[in-house]
Structures are given as structure tokens and as C-alpha cells.
CSV table of C-alpha atoms in Angstrom, one decimal:
chain,number,residue,atom,x,y,z
A,1,MET,CA,51.1,103.4,-9.4
A,2,PHE,CA,49.3,104.2,-6.1
A,3,MET,CA,46.2,102.1,-5.6
A,4,SER,CA,43.6,103.3,-3.1
A,5,VAL,CA,42.6,100.6,-0.6
A,6,PRO,CA,38.8,100.3,-0.3
A,7,ALA,CA,37.3,100.7,3.2
A,8,PRO,CA,35.9,97.6,4.7
A,9,ASP,CA,32.1,97.2,4.7
A,10,ILE,CA,30.4,98.6,7.8
A,11,LEU,CA,28.8,95.2,8.5
A,12,SER,CA,32.1,93.3,8.3
A,13,PRO,CA,34.0,91.9,11.2
A,14,GLU,CA,37.0,93.8,10.0
A,15,PHE,CA,35.1,97.1,10.3
A,16,GLU,CA,34.0,96.3,13.9
A,17,ARG,CA,37.6,95.5,14.9
A,18,ASP,CA,38.8,98.9,13.8
A,19,PRO,CA,36.2,101.3,12.4
A,20,TYR,CA,38.5,104.3,12.7
A,21,ARG,CA,40.8,103.0,9.9
A,22,ALA,CA,37.7,102.5,7.7
A,23,TYR,CA,36.4,106.0,8.6
A,24,ARG,CA,39.7,107.5,7.5
A,25,LEU,CA,39.5,105.8,4.1
A,26,MET,CA,35.9,106.8,3.7
A,27,ARG,CA,36.6,110.5,4.4
A,28,GLN,CA,39.5,110.5,2.0
A,29,ASP,CA,38.0,108.5,-0.9
A,30,THR,CA,34.3,108.0,-0.6
A,31,PRO,CA,32.8,110.8,1.7
A,32,LEU,CA,29.4,109.9,0.2
A,33,MET,CA,28.7,106.3,-0.6
A,34,TRP,CA,25.6,104.2,-1.3
A,35,HIS,CA,25.4,101.2,1.0
A,36,GLU,CA,23.1,98.5,-0.5
A,37,ALA,CA,22.7,96.3,2.6
A,38,THR,CA,21.3,99.2,4.8
A,39,GLY,CA,19.6,101.0,1.9
A,40,SER,CA,21.3,104.3,2.8
A,41,TYR,CA,23.8,106.9,1.8
A,42,ILE,CA,26.7,107.0,4.2
A,43,VAL,CA,28.2,110.4,5.1
A,44,SER,CA,31.6,110.5,6.9
A,45,ARG,CA,33.0,114.1,6.8
A,46,TYR,CA,32.5,116.5,9.7
A,47,GLU,CA,31.2,119.4,7.5
A,48,ASP,CA,28.5,117.1,5.9
A,49,VAL,CA,27.4,115.4,9.2
A,50,GLU,CA,27.2,118.8,10.8
A,51,ARG,CA,25.1,120.1,7.9
A,52,VAL,CA,22.7,117.2,8.1
A,53,PHE,CA,22.2,117.6,11.9
A,54,LYS,CA,21.8,121.4,11.9
A,55,ASP,CA,19.6,121.2,8.8
A,56,LYS,CA,19.2,125.0,8.5
A,57,GLU,CA,17.5,124.7,5.1
A,58,GLY,CA,14.9,122.0,5.9
A,59,GLU,CA,16.7,119.4,3.8
A,60,PHE,CA,16.5,116.5,6.2
A,61,THR,CA,13.9,115.0,8.4
A,62,THR,CA,13.7,112.4,11.2
A,63,GLU,CA,11.1,110.3,9.4
A,64,ASN,CA,13.6,107.4,9.4
A,65,TYR,CA,12.6,106.9,13.1
A,66,ASP,CA,9.1,105.8,11.9
A,67,TRP,CA,10.7,102.4,11.1
A,68,GLN,CA,13.9,102.6,13.2
A,69,ILE,CA,12.5,103.6,16.6
A,70,GLU,CA,8.7,103.5,16.6
A,71,PRO,CA,8.4,99.7,16.5
A,72,VAL,CA,10.3,99.4,19.9
A,73,HIS,CA,9.4,102.7,21.7
A,74,GLY,CA,6.1,103.9,20.2
A,75,ARG,CA,6.0,107.4,18.7
A,76,THR,CA,8.7,109.6,20.4
A,77,ILE,CA,9.8,113.2,20.4
A,78,LEU,CA,12.6,112.2,17.9
A,79,GLN,CA,10.0,111.8,15.2
A,80,LEU,CA,8.2,115.1,15.6
A,81,SER,CA,8.8,118.4,13.8
A,82,GLY,CA,7.6,122.0,13.9
A,83,ARG,CA,5.4,123.2,16.7
A,84,GLU,CA,4.5,119.6,17.7
A,85,HIS,CA,8.2,119.0,18.4
A,86,ALA,CA,8.7,122.3,20.1
A,87,VAL,CA,5.8,121.8,22.5
A,88,ARG,CA,6.7,118.2,23.4
A,89,ARG,CA,10.3,119.3,24.0
A,90,ALA,CA,9.1,122.1,26.2
A,91,LEU,CA,7.1,119.5,28.2
A,92,VAL,CA,10.1,117.3,29.0
A,93,ALA,CA,13.2,119.5,28.8
A,94,PRO,CA,12.8,121.4,32.2
A,95,ALA,CA,13.4,118.2,34.2
A,96,PHE,CA,16.9,117.9,32.6
A,97,ARG,CA,18.3,121.3,33.3
A,98,GLY,CA,18.2,124.2,35.8
A,99,SER,CA,16.7,123.9,39.3
A,100,ASP,CA,15.0,120.5,38.7
A,101,LEU,CA,18.2,118.9,37.8
A,102,ARG,CA,20.2,120.6,40.6
A,103,GLU,CA,17.7,120.3,43.4
A,104,LYS,CA,15.8,117.1,42.7
A,105,PHE,CA,18.1,114.8,40.7
A,106,LEU,CA,21.7,115.6,41.6
A,107,PRO,CA,21.1,113.9,45.0
A,108,VAL,CA,19.6,110.9,43.2
A,109,ILE,CA,22.7,110.7,41.0
A,110,GLU,CA,25.1,111.0,44.0
A,111,ARG,CA,23.2,108.3,46.0
A,112,ASN,CA,23.0,105.8,43.2
A,113,SER,CA,26.7,106.2,42.4
A,114,ARG,CA,27.7,105.8,46.0
A,115,GLU,CA,25.6,102.7,46.5
A,116,LEU,CA,27.2,100.9,43.6
A,117,ILE,CA,30.7,101.9,44.7
A,118,ASP,CA,30.0,100.7,48.2
A,119,GLY,CA,29.6,97.2,46.6
A,120,PHE,CA,33.2,97.0,45.7
A,121,ARG,CA,35.1,99.9,47.4
A,122,ASP,CA,36.7,97.5,49.9
A,123,ALA,CA,37.5,94.7,47.4
A,124,GLY,CA,40.5,96.2,45.7
A,125,SER,CA,39.2,95.1,42.3
A,126,ALA,CA,36.2,95.7,40.2
A,127,ASP,CA,34.9,95.5,36.6
A,128,LEU,CA,34.0,99.1,35.9
A,129,VAL,CA,31.6,98.0,33.2
A,130,ALA,CA,29.7,95.1,34.9
A,131,ASP,CA,29.9,96.5,38.4
A,132,TYR,CA,29.2,100.1,37.7
A,133,ALA,CA,28.8,101.6,34.2
A,134,THR,CA,26.0,99.3,33.0
A,135,ARG,CA,24.0,99.7,36.2
A,136,PHE,CA,24.5,103.3,37.2
A,137,PRO,CA,22.5,105.2,34.5
A,138,VAL,CA,19.7,102.7,34.6
A,139,ASN,CA,19.4,102.9,38.4
A,140,VAL,CA,19.5,106.8,38.2
A,141,ILE,CA,16.7,106.9,35.5
A,142,ALA,CA,14.6,104.4,37.4
A,143,ASP,CA,15.0,106.4,40.6
A,144,MET,CA,14.3,109.6,38.9
A,145,LEU,CA,11.0,108.2,37.4
A,146,GLY,CA,10.1,106.7,40.8
A,147,LEU,CA,10.3,103.2,39.6
A,148,ASP,CA,11.4,100.1,41.6
A,149,LYS,CA,15.1,99.7,41.2
A,150,SER,CA,14.7,96.0,42.1
A,151,ASP,CA,13.4,95.7,38.5
A,152,TYR,CA,16.9,96.6,37.2
A,153,GLU,CA,17.3,93.3,35.4
A,154,ARG,CA,14.1,93.9,33.5
A,155,PHE,CA,15.0,97.4,32.6
A,156,HIS,CA,18.5,96.3,31.5
A,157,GLY,CA,17.0,93.5,29.4
A,158,TRP,CA,14.6,95.9,27.7
A,159,TYR,CA,17.1,98.5,26.9
A,160,THR,CA,19.6,95.9,25.6
A,161,ALA,CA,16.9,94.6,23.3
A,162,VAL,CA,16.1,98.1,22.1
A,163,ILE,CA,19.7,99.0,21.4
A,164,ALA,CA,20.2,95.7,19.5
A,165,PHE,CA,17.1,96.6,17.4
A,166,LEU,CA,18.4,100.0,16.6
A,167,GLY,CA,21.8,98.6,15.6
A,168,ASN,CA,20.3,95.7,13.6
A,169,LEU,CA,21.9,96.9,10.4
A,170,SER,CA,22.0,93.4,8.9
A,171,GLY,CA,18.2,92.8,9.5
A,172,ASP,CA,18.4,89.8,11.8
A,173,ALA,CA,14.8,88.7,12.2
A,174,GLU,CA,15.1,87.4,15.8
A,175,VAL,CA,16.7,90.7,16.9
A,176,ALA,CA,13.8,92.5,15.3
A,177,ARG,CA,11.2,90.3,17.0
A,178,ALA,CA,12.9,90.7,20.4
A,179,GLY,CA,12.9,94.5,20.1
A,180,GLU,CA,9.2,94.5,19.2
A,181,ARG,CA,8.3,92.2,22.1
A,182,THR,CA,10.1,94.8,24.4
A,183,ARG,CA,7.6,97.4,23.3
A,184,VAL,CA,4.7,95.2,24.5
A,185,GLU,CA,6.3,94.2,27.7
A,186,PHE,CA,7.4,97.7,28.6
A,187,ALA,CA,3.9,99.0,27.9
A,188,GLU,CA,2.3,96.3,30.2
A,189,TYR,CA,4.7,97.4,32.9
A,190,MET,CA,4.6,101.2,32.6
A,191,LEU,CA,1.0,102.0,31.7
A,192,PRO,CA,-0.6,100.9,35.0
A,193,ILE,CA,2.1,102.9,36.8
A,194,ILE,CA,1.5,106.0,34.7
A,195,ARG,CA,-2.3,105.8,35.5
A,196,LYS,CA,-1.7,105.5,39.2
A,197,ARG,CA,0.8,108.4,39.1
A,198,ARG,CA,-1.8,110.6,37.4
A,199,GLU,CA,-4.3,109.9,40.2
A,200,ALA,CA,-1.7,110.4,43.0
A,201,PRO,CA,1.3,112.5,41.7
A,202,GLY,CA,4.5,112.4,43.7
A,203,ASP,CA,7.8,114.3,43.5
A,204,ASP,CA,9.3,112.2,40.8
A,205,LEU,CA,10.0,112.7,37.1
A,206,LEU,CA,7.1,110.4,36.1
A,207,SER,CA,4.7,112.6,38.0
A,208,THR,CA,6.2,115.7,36.5
A,209,LEU,CA,5.6,114.3,33.0
A,210,CYS,CA,2.0,113.3,33.9
A,211,THR,CA,1.2,116.8,35.1
A,212,ALA,CA,3.2,119.0,32.7
A,213,GLU,CA,1.3,121.3,30.4
A,214,VAL,CA,2.5,123.8,27.7
A,215,ASP,CA,0.0,125.9,25.7
A,216,GLY,CA,-2.8,123.7,26.9
A,217,VAL,CA,-1.1,120.5,25.7
A,218,ARG,CA,-0.4,117.6,28.0
A,219,MET,CA,1.2,114.3,27.3
A,220,GLY,CA,-1.0,111.2,26.9
A,221,ASP,CA,-0.2,107.9,28.6
A,222,GLU,CA,1.3,106.4,25.4
A,223,ASP,CA,3.4,109.5,24.9
A,224,ILE,CA,4.8,109.3,28.5
A,225,LYS,CA,5.4,105.5,28.1
A,226,ALA,CA,7.3,106.1,24.8
A,227,PHE,CA,9.4,108.8,26.4
A,228,CYS,CA,10.3,106.7,29.4
A,229,SER,CA,11.3,103.8,27.1
A,230,LEU,CA,13.5,106.2,25.0
A,231,LEU,CA,15.0,107.6,28.2
A,232,LEU,CA,15.9,104.2,29.6
A,233,ALA,CA,17.5,103.0,26.3
A,234,ALA,CA,19.2,106.2,25.2
A,235,GLY,CA,20.2,107.4,28.6
A,236,GLY,CA,21.4,103.9,29.8
A,237,GLU,CA,23.4,102.9,26.7
A,238,THR,CA,25.1,106.2,26.1
A,239,THR,CA,26.1,107.0,29.7
A,240,ASP,CA,27.2,103.4,30.2
A,241,LYS,CA,29.6,103.5,27.3
A,242,ALA,CA,30.7,107.1,28.0
A,243,ILE,CA,31.8,106.2,31.6
A,244,ALA,CA,33.6,103.1,30.4
A,245,GLY,CA,35.2,105.1,27.6
A,246,ILE,CA,36.4,107.9,29.8
A,247,PHE,CA,38.2,105.4,32.1
A,248,THR,CA,39.6,103.4,29.2
A,249,ASN,CA,41.0,106.5,27.6
A,250,LEU,CA,42.4,107.9,30.8
A,251,LEU,CA,44.0,104.6,31.9
A,252,ARG,CA,45.7,104.4,28.5
A,253,HIS,CA,47.0,107.9,29.1
A,254,PRO,CA,48.3,107.9,32.7
A,255,GLU,CA,49.5,111.5,32.6
A,256,GLN,CA,46.0,112.7,31.7
A,257,LEU,CA,44.5,110.4,34.4
A,258,GLU,CA,46.7,112.0,37.0
A,259,ALA,CA,45.8,115.5,35.8
A,260,VAL,CA,42.1,114.7,36.2
A,261,ARG,CA,42.7,113.1,39.6
A,262,ALA,CA,44.5,116.3,40.7
A,263,ASP,CA,41.9,118.7,39.2
A,264,ARG,CA,38.4,117.4,39.1
A,265,GLY,CA,37.4,120.4,37.1
A,266,LEU,CA,39.0,118.6,34.1
A,267,ILE,CA,36.3,115.9,34.2
A,268,PRO,CA,34.1,117.8,31.7
A,269,ARG,CA,37.1,118.1,29.4
A,270,ALA,CA,37.8,114.4,29.7
A,271,PHE,CA,34.1,113.7,28.9
A,272,ALA,CA,34.0,116.0,25.9
A,273,GLU,CA,37.2,114.5,24.5
A,274,THR,CA,35.8,111.0,25.0
A,275,LEU,CA,32.6,112.0,23.2
A,276,ARG,CA,34.8,113.1,20.3
A,277,TYR,CA,37.4,110.4,20.3
A,278,THR,CA,35.3,107.3,21.2
A,279,PRO,CA,31.7,108.4,21.0
A,280,PRO,CA,29.1,105.9,22.5
A,281,VAL,CA,26.9,106.3,19.4
A,282,HIS,CA,28.7,106.0,16.1
A,283,MET,CA,25.8,106.4,13.7
A,284,ILE,CA,22.6,108.5,13.5
A,285,MET,CA,20.3,108.4,10.6
A,286,ARG,CA,18.2,111.0,8.9
A,287,LYS,CA,16.0,111.1,5.8
A,288,SER,CA,16.5,113.5,2.9
A,289,ALA,CA,13.5,115.8,2.2
A,290,THR,CA,15.0,117.2,-1.0
A,291,GLU,CA,17.9,116.5,-3.4
A,292,VAL,CA,21.1,117.6,-1.5
A,293,GLU,CA,24.7,118.2,-2.7
A,294,LEU,CA,27.2,116.9,-0.2
A,295,SER,CA,30.9,116.2,-0.4
A,296,GLY,CA,31.4,113.5,-3.1
A,297,GLY,CA,28.0,113.8,-4.8
A,298,THR,CA,24.3,114.2,-4.7
A,299,VAL,CA,21.8,112.6,-2.2
A,300,PRO,CA,18.4,112.1,-3.8
A,301,ALA,CA,15.2,113.1,-2.1
A,302,GLY,CA,13.5,110.6,0.1
A,303,VAL,CA,16.4,108.3,1.1
A,304,THR,CA,18.0,107.4,4.4
A,305,VAL,CA,21.3,109.1,5.2
A,306,THR,CA,23.6,107.4,7.7
A,307,CYS,CA,25.7,109.9,9.5
A,308,LEU,CA,29.0,108.4,10.8
A,309,ILE,CA,29.6,110.3,14.0
A,310,GLY,CA,32.7,108.2,14.8
A,311,ALA,CA,34.2,109.3,11.4
A,312,ALA,CA,33.2,113.0,11.6
A,313,ASN,CA,34.6,113.4,15.1
A,314,ARG,CA,38.0,112.3,13.8
A,315,ASP,CA,38.0,114.5,10.6
A,316,GLU,CA,41.5,115.8,9.9
A,317,ASP,CA,40.0,119.0,8.4
A,318,ARG,CA,38.3,119.7,11.8
A,319,TYR,CA,40.6,118.5,14.5
A,320,ARG,CA,44.4,118.6,14.9
A,321,ASN,CA,45.8,115.1,15.4
A,322,PRO,CA,42.3,113.6,15.5
A,323,ASP,CA,43.4,110.1,16.3
A,324,SER,CA,45.1,111.3,19.5
A,325,PHE,CA,43.2,111.4,22.8
A,326,ASP,CA,44.0,114.8,24.4
A,327,ILE,CA,41.8,116.4,27.1
A,328,PHE,CA,43.8,119.6,26.7
A,329,ARG,CA,43.3,120.0,22.9
A,330,GLU,CA,42.5,123.6,21.9
A,331,ASP,CA,40.1,122.7,19.1
A,332,LEU,CA,37.4,121.3,21.4
A,333,THR,CA,35.6,123.6,23.8
A,334,ALA,CA,34.4,121.9,27.0
A,335,THR,CA,32.3,124.9,28.1
A,336,ASN,CA,29.8,124.3,25.3
A,337,ALA,CA,30.3,120.5,24.8
A,338,PHE,CA,27.0,119.7,26.4
A,339,SER,CA,24.9,122.2,24.5
A,340,ALA,CA,23.6,122.6,21.0
A,341,ALA,CA,26.7,124.6,20.3
A,342,ALA,CA,29.0,121.7,20.9
A,343,ASP,CA,32.1,121.2,18.7
A,344,HIS,CA,31.8,117.4,18.6
A,345,LEU,CA,28.8,115.6,17.1
A,346,ALA,CA,28.1,112.9,19.7
A,347,PHE,CA,24.9,114.5,20.9
A,348,ALA,CA,23.8,115.5,17.4
A,349,LEU,CA,23.0,119.2,16.8
A,350,GLY,CA,20.1,121.4,15.9
A,351,ARG,CA,16.5,120.9,16.8
A,352,HIS,CA,17.1,117.3,17.8
A,353,PHE,CA,20.2,117.9,20.0
A,354,CYS,CA,20.1,115.4,22.9
A,355,VAL,CA,17.6,116.6,25.6
A,356,GLY,CA,19.5,114.6,28.2
A,357,ALA,CA,23.0,116.0,27.6
A,358,LEU,CA,23.1,117.9,30.9
A,359,LEU,CA,21.9,114.9,32.8
A,360,ALA,CA,24.7,112.8,31.2
A,361,LYS,CA,27.2,115.5,32.1
A,362,ALA,CA,26.0,115.5,35.8
A,363,GLU,CA,26.1,111.7,35.9
A,364,VAL,CA,29.6,111.6,34.5
A,365,GLU,CA,31.0,114.4,36.7
A,366,ILE,CA,29.6,112.8,39.9
A,367,GLY,CA,30.3,109.2,38.9
A,368,VAL,CA,33.9,109.8,37.8
A,369,GLY,CA,34.7,111.9,40.8
A,370,GLN,CA,33.4,109.4,43.3
A,371,LEU,CA,35.2,106.5,41.5
A,372,LEU,CA,38.5,108.4,41.6
A,373,ASP,CA,38.0,109.1,45.3
A,374,ALA,CA,37.4,105.4,46.0
A,375,MET,CA,40.3,104.2,43.8
A,376,PRO,CA,43.3,106.5,44.4
A,377,ASP,CA,45.7,104.2,42.6
A,378,LEU,CA,43.4,102.9,39.9
A,379,ARG,CA,45.1,100.7,37.3
A,380,LEU,CA,44.1,98.1,34.7
A,381,ALA,CA,44.1,94.5,35.8
A,382,ASP,CA,47.4,92.8,34.9
A,383,GLY,CA,47.6,91.8,31.2
A,384,PHE,CA,44.2,93.3,30.3
A,385,ASP,CA,43.8,95.4,27.2
A,386,PRO,CA,40.4,97.1,26.8
A,387,VAL,CA,38.7,96.3,23.5
A,388,GLU,CA,35.8,98.2,22.0
A,389,ARG,CA,32.9,96.3,20.5
A,390,GLY,CA,29.9,97.4,18.5
A,391,VAL,CA,29.0,99.2,15.3
A,392,PHE,CA,25.9,101.3,15.9
A,393,THR,CA,26.9,101.9,19.6
A,394,ARG,CA,30.4,101.1,20.7
A,395,GLY,CA,32.4,100.7,23.8
A,396,PRO,CA,34.4,98.3,26.0
A,397,GLN,CA,32.5,95.3,27.2
A,398,SER,CA,34.7,94.8,30.2
A,399,LEU,CA,37.1,96.9,32.2
A,400,PRO,CA,38.7,95.0,35.1
A,401,VAL,CA,40.7,97.3,37.4
A,402,ARG,CA,42.8,97.0,40.6
A,403,PHE,CA,43.2,99.6,43.3
A,404,THR,CA,44.1,99.9,47.0
A,405,PRO,CA,41.0,100.3,49.1
A,406,VAL,CA,40.8,103.6,51.0
A,407,SER,CA,40.8,103.0,54.7
A,408,GLY,CA,37.8,104.3,56.6
């Protein structure tokens, strides 16, 4: 008689070693399950996660962020709904698309990427995580905001503490305290800068946030501080892991790496497939507003719902050969992969689709292109096999590579 093997618990070392096997078992046997330790219902199938994110019927809210995010950032756009959310999004979104992104911030991205690569382009070796990926998005965001990049270590420490807080599924008290300390430290750092920028605006993103107005509404100092905190943490962590993930996936598939090297127009496809195959964020939570029927049962009203992006993005009912990395797959459209119409779920969907998706796309296109130019025969260091780490967010912690420096 066939006996179904239960999926390992999401807090177990076995799960962290290989969540994708666990995701497969969840989708097959327990697409909806109650998880006592996190006090949440876990959802793993694509159709269910998509429904939660799109929320066309008003069945889910982001009230979970009141306890999950507010203690470290303050009240952010993620927690808002209705007109309040629409106005706040209208205040911040223009900076991350269109002419502002092209004219003001693409040069910032190009400069910061080049500066980091200059630090190792003649060495013949680098760790693409430590030397580039962890630093690049934080430097870009600090530069965009008009902050002092020499404070990188502080920024990185803050966003690391915030991400640890968000992923603190086991409820470690010290992790919680460190995250909450970050809110105080970041406020002490940012609020004086925000006040000075209000008095003397410049041509940076922080000045734009200080002066933006929609329907007579402007952002207060605390609102701007909270958004900057969210931007550093979310933008830093996700782009960091996305860049490391793209190179890990391409290095493991040399024929696809060569295709991207030959045609840089394939970088968005490599990014989109990486977001599907090895998403930087594996879990996003929501709160049920009503009783909801999903695959496998009923979710009561007023409970936390943990959406497993990493599981949904490998659903056999949505993708052909979902456990294969394939930048040429026909069931993932690169042209809409960075919009609210995306096929994958890595940026969420609906009203709370990631406002920084186009910024991330620009960073990845520029960064990956410049790295390929600087490392024409890029290869993994001898004997090294990249290993992903993490449960809430996930990616390789190190990626040592070798290459022949480009003369001149």
C-alpha cells in the first residue's frame, strides 16, 4: 500500500536544505494546512496564492503587517488600503518608472555598478555576493536618496536586522529586539536629514518624497522615514539575492549563460525565470477578511495566511517542467514579468504589486550586463557548489568565481 510522505516542517533544518521537495509534497497532499508554530494557514498552489494576492473579492487584507512590519519600519504603504493606499502609492511610484527612472536614476545605477566592479575587475577572481550583490542595491538606493554611501555598513546592518525580523518565524526574542532597535536607530539617522531636505530640497529621491503632493496630500516625516526604511530593506535584500540567483542559475546552465552573453536582450528573460525558479522572497503573508474556500479546505475569517511563493512558482499545474531552469520557456512571459500582469508571483500581484519592480529590473539589466563585460570567461571557483540558505528570503550566501581580466 502506498504511504504518502509528510512534508518537513517549514521551521526544520530539513526544509531549509531543500524547500522545493517540501513544496512539492504540500501541493500534492496538503495545499492548505494549519501551522501551529507560526499561527497561520499555509497555501502552496499557484491558483490559491494568485487568488490571495489579486484579491478581487476583498477577501484578504494586509493587516498582518501591523505586527510583521510596523515594529521595524513604522507604518508603511504595505499596510494601507483604499484611497489612502492609492494616494500614497501615487506619491512614491513616479520615481520608480518613466522619465524619473530613465533620466535621474539609470546613471546612478550604472555608476554604482561600475565602481564596485572596478574593485575586482583586474583581480581575476571575486565573490559575486560579498563583493557585488550585497553592496550594489544598497549603494544605489542610498545614492538615489542622496545619503552618504560611506554609511553603507550601517545601512547593511539595519536592513539585515529588518530581514531577520521579518523571517523570525520561530519567534527568537533577540532577533525581535534587534529589529525593533533598528527602527529607533534608523529614525535617529533619517529624521534630521528629512527635515534638512524639506528646508533645502535637492535633485534626489528623498527631496522628491519631501515635496511630492497628490490631491492636497503630502507625506509626513515619519511616513518618509518608514518608506526609506522599507526601500532599503526590501530593495536591498531582494535585488541582492536576485543577482546572486541569476548567476548561480546561469553558471549551472552554461549553454544558457552563453546565450545571455551573446544576446544581452535575454537578461530580462533570465531575471524573470530566476524570479520564478529561485525567488528571493519565498513567503508573503496576508490576513483573511472573510471565510474563504481554497484548495484543500476553508480558511476562517481573521487569520494569517502564509503564501508560499517558492511553492506556487513551481506548480506543475501552471508550468511545464517547473523544476527546470529554462530562460526560453514558453509559459513565462518576460515582457510583463515586471508588471502587475506578471506570470510569476515573486513581486506579488494586485494592489500591492511591488512598486520597485522596474527599479529592480533596471539594476539587474545594468549590473548583469556590466559583470558579463568585465568577466568574459566567468566560471565558478574550482570545487565550489553554490548552496541556497534561508526560509523567508533565500539565496546563495557566497558565489566565488574566476575569470580572465579584460585588458585595458
